[in-house]
Coordinates of C-alpha atoms in Angstrom, one line a residue:
A19 CA 69.3 71.7 138.4
Y20 CA 68.1 68.4 137.1
E21 CA 68.9 66.9 140.8
G22 CA 66.1 64.0 141.5
R23 CA 65.0 64.3 138.0
M24 CA 67.9 62.2 136.0
A25 CA 70.5 59.5 137.0
V26 CA 73.9 60.8 136.7
E27 CA 77.2 58.7 136.3
D28 CA 80.2 59.1 135.9
R29 CA 82.2 56.6 134.1
L30 CA 86.0 56.0 132.2
V31 CA 86.0 56.7 128.4
D32 CA 87.3 53.5 127.2
A33 CA 84.8 51.4 129.5
T34 CA 82.1 53.6 128.0
C35 CA 83.1 53.0 124.4
M36 CA 82.8 49.1 125.3
Q37 CA 79.6 49.5 127.0
L38 CA 78.0 51.6 123.9
V39 CA 79.0 48.6 121.5
L40 CA 77.9 45.6 124.2
K41 CA 74.7 47.3 125.3
P42 CA 73.7 50.5 123.4
Q43 CA 70.2 50.3 125.0
D44 CA 71.7 51.4 128.6
F45 CA 72.3 54.7 127.5
D46 CA 69.9 57.7 126.9
V47 CA 71.7 60.7 126.6
L48 CA 75.6 61.1 126.8
V49 CA 77.1 64.8 128.0
L50 CA 80.8 64.9 127.7
P51 CA 83.4 67.3 126.9
N52 CA 84.2 68.4 123.3
L53 CA 87.0 65.6 122.3
Y54 CA 85.1 62.5 124.3
G55 CA 81.9 63.9 122.6
D56 CA 83.8 63.7 119.2
I57 CA 85.0 60.4 119.8
L58 CA 82.0 58.9 121.2
S59 CA 79.6 60.2 118.4
D60 CA 81.9 58.8 115.6
L61 CA 81.8 55.2 117.5
C62 CA 77.9 55.6 117.7
A63 CA 77.7 56.9 114.1
G64 CA 79.5 53.1 113.1
L65 CA 76.9 51.3 115.3
I66 CA 73.8 53.1 112.8
G67 CA 76.0 52.7 109.9
G68 CA 78.8 54.9 109.7
L69 CA 79.6 58.8 109.7
G70 CA 77.7 59.3 106.7
V71 CA 74.2 58.7 107.8
A72 CA 74.5 60.6 111.4
P73 CA 72.7 63.9 111.8
G74 CA 73.8 66.3 114.3
A75 CA 72.0 68.8 116.3
N76 CA 73.6 71.6 118.7
I77 CA 70.9 73.0 120.8
G78 CA 70.8 75.6 123.2
D79 CA 69.2 78.4 124.7
G80 CA 67.4 80.3 121.8
I81 CA 69.7 78.9 119.0
A82 CA 69.9 75.8 117.3
L83 CA 72.2 74.5 114.9
F84 CA 72.0 71.5 112.8
E85 CA 74.8 69.3 110.7
A86 CA 76.2 66.0 109.8
V87 CA 78.5 64.7 112.3
H88 CA 81.0 64.4 109.8
G89 CA 81.2 67.6 109.1
S90 CA 82.0 69.0 105.7
A91 CA 84.1 67.5 103.0
P92 CA 85.6 70.3 100.8
K93 CA 88.1 67.7 98.9
Y94 CA 84.6 66.5 97.5
Q95 CA 83.0 69.4 96.3
G96 CA 81.5 69.9 93.1
M97 CA 82.3 65.8 92.8
N98 CA 78.8 64.7 93.0
K99 CA 80.1 61.9 94.6
V100 CA 78.9 62.3 98.6
N101 CA 76.4 60.5 100.4
P102 CA 73.9 63.2 101.2
V103 CA 71.8 61.1 104.0
A104 CA 73.7 62.6 107.2
M105 CA 72.8 66.4 105.7
V106 CA 69.4 65.2 105.1
L107 CA 68.9 63.4 108.6
S108 CA 69.7 66.8 110.1
G109 CA 67.3 68.4 108.0
V110 CA 64.6 66.3 109.7
L111 CA 66.0 67.3 113.3
L112 CA 65.6 71.1 112.0
L113 CA 62.2 70.4 110.8
E114 CA 61.1 68.5 114.1
H115 CA 62.6 71.1 116.0
L116 CA 61.0 73.9 114.3
G117 CA 57.1 71.9 115.1
E118 CA 56.8 70.8 111.5
L119 CA 56.1 67.2 112.5
D120 CA 54.2 65.9 109.1
A121 CA 57.5 67.3 106.8
A122 CA 60.3 65.6 109.3
K123 CA 58.7 62.4 109.3
R124 CA 57.9 62.3 105.2
L125 CA 61.5 63.3 104.7
D126 CA 62.3 60.9 107.2
T127 CA 60.4 58.1 105.4
A128 CA 61.9 58.7 102.2
V129 CA 65.4 58.5 103.5
A130 CA 64.2 54.9 104.9
R131 CA 62.8 53.5 101.8
V132 CA 65.9 54.8 99.6
L133 CA 68.4 53.2 102.2
R134 CA 66.0 50.3 102.5
E135 CA 65.7 49.8 98.8
G136 CA 69.6 50.1 98.6
K137 CA 69.5 51.1 94.3
D138 CA 69.6 54.7 94.3
V139 CA 72.7 55.0 97.3
T140 CA 76.2 56.2 97.1
Y141 CA 79.0 53.9 96.8
D142 CA 79.8 54.3 100.8
L143 CA 76.0 52.9 101.0
K144 CA 76.9 49.9 99.0
A145 CA 78.3 46.2 100.4
D146 CA 81.0 47.0 97.8
R147 CA 82.5 50.7 97.6
N148 CA 83.8 49.6 94.2
D149 CA 79.8 48.4 93.2
P150 CA 79.2 50.1 89.7
S151 CA 75.7 50.8 90.6
A152 CA 76.2 53.2 92.9
V153 CA 75.1 56.6 92.5
G154 CA 75.9 60.3 92.9
T155 CA 75.0 62.5 95.7
R156 CA 72.1 64.4 93.0
E157 CA 70.9 61.4 92.2
M158 CA 70.2 60.2 95.5
A159 CA 68.6 63.0 96.5
D160 CA 66.6 63.0 93.7
A161 CA 65.3 59.4 94.7
I162 CA 64.6 61.0 98.6
I163 CA 62.6 63.4 96.8
A164 CA 60.9 60.9 94.7
Q165 CA 60.0 59.1 97.8
M166 CA 58.8 62.0 99.5
K167 CA 55.9 62.7 96.9
T168 CA 54.9 58.9 97.9
V169 CA 55.0 58.9 101.6
K170 CA 51.5 60.0 103.2
V171 CA 51.9 60.4 107.1
R172 CA 49.8 61.3 110.3
V173 CA 51.9 62.8 113.0

């Protein structure tokens, strides 16, 4: 179906991992079976800051599912501790999928501002994971919401 429209190249998974670290710009799309896809998605998440900031989208014919790449963290339920960024950025992907580009850009920009500032972030986003200035899930989400109120974008 994609003949002549896309270059396809088979690679060994270990060599692909190395090349993703050394030359990530050489890759546009990776299509992998489940196990290798899981391994490489974790590797790629590490390249961008960790699983806590990696959004996920599974898009098929007539259906789409958006989730944090890391999945759920039931052992942290109700603890106000977990980094919300991966889930919030999955929401950005959902908004883009729905054509809500202004809302997606506002939310994405707000997240970027909070991350760049580094003040209202969870423990895993601090240079020292024991940094006492780390905030909880709720406080980080509130900081993102506050930033959204100031974002003005044109799509």
